[in-house]
Amino acid sequence: MIRPLKLAIIGGGPSGFYLASRLLSLFPQSYADSLRVHIFDRLWAPHGLVRYGVAPDHPEVKNCTHKFDSAASDPRLKFFGNVNVASNGVDALNSVPSSSLKKNYTHLVFATGCTEPNMHPLLPRDDGIIPALDIVHWYTRHPSNPSPPPLSSTNHVSIIGMGNVSLDVARMLLCPPSILEKYDVPSHVLDALRNSKVKHVSVIGRRGPLEAAFTTKELREMMNLPDVALRPLEKSVLDVQASTRQQSRTLDLLKKGSKAAFGTTLKTWSLDFYRNPIGVTVPSSKSPSYSLSLGHTTVDSVTKRAGPLLDPKGAPITSVLPTSLIVPAMGFHAEPSSAAPYAQWYDLDQKYIKTLPGGRVSTTNLDTEEPKIYASGWAATGAKGVLASTMMNAYSVAEAILEDWTNLTPSSTNSNTHPVAISSSPWDAPPPEILDGLSSANITTYEDWLAVDAEEVRRASAGGKERERMDWNEAKKFLYDTARQKR
Ligand SMILES: Cc1cc2nc3c(=O)[nH]c(=O)nc-3n(C[C@H](O)[C@H](O)[C@H](O)COP(=O)(O)OP(=O)(O)OC[C@H]3O[C@@H](n4cnc5c(N)ncnc54)[C@H](O)[C@@H]3O)c2cc1C
Ligand SMILES: NC(=O)c1ccc[n+]([C@@H]2O[C@H](COP(=O)([O-])OP(=O)(O)OC[C@H]3O[C@@H](n4cnc5c(N)ncnc54)[C@H](OP(=O)(O)O)[C@@H]3O)[C@@H](O)[C@H]2O)c1
């Protein structure tokens, strides 16, 4: 028998699925049956941020799931949802210690993403200070089930950061619900948006239009929102020299402004460039709103970093913005907790896993007892880039895994006895904790997901809507009822 490649991927987001799909298609046909890929995700549904991140009004982005479905139709790939992989055995439902995966697999990939939002040190979480990720999780019905944002008592929202997540959240808060209702927006979210009192969203950035992190497609969408106007920018803000095509396009859009003229709409938004939070005063009996203190900034022409703007006497220039809800949208990092299965490789400075070329994490030799370890996607690159870049990264890791497997000495490749001690029996079985969870129906499979997926679409189709999402309790009941009917 050819020495098997039995791979555990921790994280069932796009990176995990792209990697699996690439490996399945590149694996030599003559050895096809020597490959097994098991994907584990702590959430009950697969696809990571494609399901629980991508904005509902971007349905075309989710077409990548067709590729993931096709990979999962290969009998060599198995998905196990509701499985949290931790560095040690912990109490959470269906937790599997990484030591168990190490005993049962020849190769292991961390495709765990960057699941923690960056927070501003001067803006600690509060009733009215909530990270953008909470709002994203609310409108995507993420299993963490965050409290809904207090939109019925909020007229002004301040988003900190000028990336695409900022614009996604601003668009969701300002877009007329009559447009959103045909998309994959949960009914209770649509109700809250219909009752929302939000009139203005300030998108606040510490640098200028040339340095803004959002892309032109997302900016154009904001400009085209019906009945929503951008507060025109001061001429001095636009008086900068573009040096890339992306920058010229951004400047052109900013100069043109929104389709709806300012002053003619009930809802407005602004891009507050060159502003950095320097403090906040929480609401009190005297003042019902938050007072967000902003330091005015200037961008250093060489380093491109933001620094304080000073008045002629050398004092920092500041202003105060009264606001009802503050939403930091300042990017993400990988979980630093010691319970994370990759804890020993976590880089405290970059806040994600340190990797070598090909996503290799450990330099362990396959001829030892240890499996080879890799990291892929945002877990290995940080929270940078879009699905296309995540895909390219995952493909390169799949190729490295195949290269490492192929480069084994012919004698060990053709050995009848496996040099890596895979303790499962038969060799391609998942670890015992997973077999236990499957028998008690706590762990989801890809077949479960496909059934829920079809049912979510079916439930929404009568109302002309794309999908009506289930939470885990609803999905579990649906799966239980379906299984009972089949018996
Ligand atoms: C709000 C938002 C919107 C976006 N919209 C777009 C868009 O419109 N277009 C676009 O091209 N890109 C978009 N992106 C970027 C895109 O989502 C990422 O490029 C991509 O999701 C990264 O994939 P990943 O698999 O590395 O991480 P993720 O998608 O985060 O997947 C990681 C998975 O690992 C699981 N996991 C983590 N830890 C564990 C553990 N210990 N045990 C088990 N499972 C674990 C998580 O549950 C998750 O499912 C968006 C990103 C965000 C944050
Ligand atoms: N539609 C889409 O394609 C889509 C949608 C969502 C996300 N994504 C992708 O997902 C990735 C993550 O997006 P993101 O918006 O979360 O992050 P991002 O693109 O990195 O933007 C983060 C923003 O936060 C600001 N920021 C960071 N730290 C700050 C601090 N301490 N003080 C003040 N401001 C701070 C940054 O400003 P500085 O630039 O000054 O640091 C930047 O404006 C990006 O690659 C994005 O393109 C894509």
mmCIF file of N, CA and C and ligand atoms in Angstrom, residues 58 120 160-166 168 206-207 211 213 218 276 329-332 378 383-386, ligand 2:
data_model
loop_
_atom_site.group_PDB
_atom_site.id
_atom_site.type_symbol
_atom_site.label_atom_id
_atom_site.label_comp_id
_atom_site.label_asym_id
_atom_site.label_seq_id
_atom_site.Cartn_x
_atom_site.Cartn_y
_atom_site.Cartn_z
ATOM 1 N N HIS A 58 -24.457 41.104 -1.450
ATOM 2 C CA HIS A 58 -23.396 40.659 -2.374
ATOM 3 C C HIS A 58 -23.566 39.164 -2.656
ATOM 4 N N HIS A 120 -10.206 49.413 19.703
ATOM 5 C CA HIS A 120 -9.391 50.596 19.990
ATOM 6 C C HIS A 120 -9.172 50.659 21.499
ATOM 7 N N ILE A 160 -15.522 53.515 13.215
ATOM 8 C CA ILE A 160 -14.100 53.859 13.261
ATOM 9 C C ILE A 160 -13.346 52.927 12.316
ATOM 10 N N GLY A 161 -12.677 53.506 11.319
ATOM 11 C CA GLY A 161 -11.968 52.704 10.320
ATOM 12 C C GLY A 161 -12.628 52.885 8.968
ATOM 13 N N MET A 162 -11.825 52.814 7.914
ATOM 14 C CA MET A 162 -12.332 53.041 6.553
ATOM 15 C C MET A 162 -12.020 51.867 5.646
ATOM 16 N N GLY A 163 -12.272 50.647 6.123
ATOM 17 C CA GLY A 163 -12.081 49.467 5.282
ATOM 18 C C GLY A 163 -13.408 49.032 4.679
ATOM 19 N N ASN A 164 -13.387 47.899 3.984
ATOM 20 C CA ASN A 164 -14.619 47.409 3.356
ATOM 21 C C ASN A 164 -15.650 46.940 4.382
ATOM 22 N N VAL A 165 -15.185 46.487 5.557
ATOM 23 C CA VAL A 165 -16.156 46.090 6.590
ATOM 24 C C VAL A 165 -16.922 47.330 7.061
ATOM 25 N N SER A 166 -16.238 48.470 7.200
ATOM 26 C CA SER A 166 -16.918 49.719 7.574
ATOM 27 C C SER A 166 -18.026 50.032 6.570
ATOM 28 N N ASP A 168 -19.479 47.951 4.437
ATOM 29 C CA ASP A 168 -20.544 46.931 4.493
ATOM 30 C C ASP A 168 -21.569 47.301 5.575
ATOM 31 N N ARG A 206 -8.291 57.699 10.187
ATOM 32 C CA ARG A 206 -7.184 58.511 10.709
ATOM 33 C C ARG A 206 -6.291 59.046 9.592
ATOM 34 N N ARG A 207 -6.498 58.533 8.354
ATOM 35 C CA ARG A 207 -5.671 59.043 7.245
ATOM 36 C C ARG A 207 -6.581 59.646 6.164
ATOM 37 N N GLU A 211 -5.210 57.008 1.274
ATOM 38 C CA GLU A 211 -4.829 55.849 2.101
ATOM 39 C C GLU A 211 -6.031 55.004 2.520
ATOM 40 N N ALA A 213 -8.746 52.307 3.086
ATOM 41 C CA ALA A 213 -8.597 50.872 2.809
ATOM 42 C C ALA A 213 -9.755 50.299 1.992
ATOM 43 N N GLU A 218 -17.008 49.122 -3.524
ATOM 44 C CA GLU A 218 -17.801 49.325 -2.311
ATOM 45 C C GLU A 218 -18.136 50.809 -2.125
ATOM 46 N N ASN A 276 -8.835 60.816 14.413
ATOM 47 C CA ASN A 276 -8.418 59.641 15.186
ATOM 48 C C ASN A 276 -9.039 59.725 16.581
ATOM 49 N N ALA A 329 -14.331 49.329 13.451
ATOM 50 C CA ALA A 329 -14.215 48.376 12.325
ATOM 51 C C ALA A 329 -12.767 48.478 11.864
ATOM 52 N N MET A 330 -11.871 47.976 12.718
ATOM 53 C CA MET A 330 -10.440 48.226 12.534
ATOM 54 C C MET A 330 -9.677 46.953 12.210
ATOM 55 N N GLY A 331 -10.327 46.028 11.555
ATOM 56 C CA GLY A 331 -9.649 44.793 11.166
ATOM 57 C C GLY A 331 -9.779 43.704 12.228
ATOM 58 N N PHE A 332 -9.058 42.609 12.009
ATOM 59 C CA PHE A 332 -9.212 41.401 12.832
ATOM 60 C C PHE A 332 -7.850 40.771 13.112
ATOM 61 N N TRP A 378 -6.456 33.288 6.216
ATOM 62 C CA TRP A 378 -6.228 34.411 7.136
ATOM 63 C C TRP A 378 -5.450 33.997 8.377
ATOM 64 N N ALA A 383 -5.681 39.237 8.560
ATOM 65 C CA ALA A 383 -6.982 39.539 7.942
ATOM 66 C C ALA A 383 -6.813 40.501 6.776
ATOM 67 N N LYS A 384 -6.120 40.024 5.736
ATOM 68 C CA LYS A 384 -5.861 40.872 4.566
ATOM 69 C C LYS A 384 -6.395 40.173 3.341
ATOM 70 N N GLY A 385 -6.994 40.931 2.469
ATOM 71 C CA GLY A 385 -7.334 40.389 1.163
ATOM 72 C C GLY A 385 -8.727 39.804 1.092
ATOM 73 N N VAL A 386 -9.086 39.456 -0.144
ATOM 74 C CA VAL A 386 -10.444 39.000 -0.441
ATOM 75 C C VAL A 386 -10.408 37.505 -0.757
HETATM 76 N N1 LIG B 2 -16.594 43.606 -0.263
HETATM 77 C C1 LIG B 2 -15.407 43.067 -0.040
HETATM 78 O O1 LIG B 2 -14.692 42.667 -0.943
HETATM 79 C C2 LIG B 2 -14.930 42.966 1.383
HETATM 80 C C3 LIG B 2 -15.805 43.194 2.426
HETATM 81 C C4 LIG B 2 -15.308 43.132 3.731
HETATM 82 C C5 LIG B 2 -13.962 42.841 3.948
HETATM 83 N N2 LIG B 2 -13.153 42.599 2.899
HETATM 84 C C6 LIG B 2 -11.707 42.392 3.088
HETATM 85 O O2 LIG B 2 -11.423 41.902 4.378
HETATM 86 C C7 LIG B 2 -10.202 42.486 4.853
HETATM 87 C C8 LIG B 2 -10.447 43.106 6.227
HETATM 88 O O3 LIG B 2 -11.293 44.262 6.054
HETATM 89 P P1 LIG B 2 -11.476 45.332 7.230
HETATM 90 O O4 LIG B 2 -12.331 46.419 6.742
HETATM 91 O O5 LIG B 2 -11.837 44.597 8.472
HETATM 92 O O6 LIG B 2 -9.972 45.806 7.524
HETATM 93 P P2 LIG B 2 -8.987 46.814 6.741
HETATM 94 O O7 LIG B 2 -9.213 46.812 5.295
HETATM 95 O O8 LIG B 2 -7.639 46.444 7.251
HETATM 96 O O9 LIG B 2 -9.388 48.264 7.290
HETATM 97 C C9 LIG B 2 -9.188 48.592 8.636
HETATM 98 C C10 LIG B 2 -9.422 50.087 8.861
HETATM 99 O O10 LIG B 2 -9.269 50.323 10.273
HETATM 100 C C11 LIG B 2 -8.320 51.382 10.461
HETATM 101 N N3 LIG B 2 -7.600 51.181 11.717
HETATM 102 C C12 LIG B 2 -6.897 50.076 12.085
HETATM 103 N N4 LIG B 2 -6.362 50.264 13.305
HETATM 104 C C13 LIG B 2 -6.718 51.517 13.707
HETATM 105 C C14 LIG B 2 -6.484 52.285 14.870
HETATM 106 N N5 LIG B 2 -5.744 51.815 15.883
HETATM 107 N N6 LIG B 2 -7.012 53.510 14.953
HETATM 108 C C15 LIG B 2 -7.780 54.002 13.943
HETATM 109 N N7 LIG B 2 -8.042 53.334 12.805
HETATM 110 C C16 LIG B 2 -7.520 52.090 12.697
HETATM 111 C C17 LIG B 2 -7.394 51.301 9.260
HETATM 112 O O11 LIG B 2 -6.762 52.538 9.092
HETATM 113 P P3 LIG B 2 -5.243 52.616 8.558
HETATM 114 O O12 LIG B 2 -5.334 52.269 7.098
HETATM 115 O O13 LIG B 2 -4.860 53.999 8.833
HETATM 116 O O14 LIG B 2 -4.460 51.593 9.344
HETATM 117 C C18 LIG B 2 -8.402 50.972 8.142
HETATM 118 O O15 LIG B 2 -9.040 52.137 7.694
HETATM 119 C C19 LIG B 2 -9.756 43.487 3.821
HETATM 120 O O16 LIG B 2 -8.766 42.940 2.998
HETATM 121 C C20 LIG B 2 -11.017 43.752 3.039
HETATM 122 O O17 LIG B 2 -10.792 44.165 1.705
HETATM 123 C C21 LIG B 2 -13.598 42.665 1.619
#
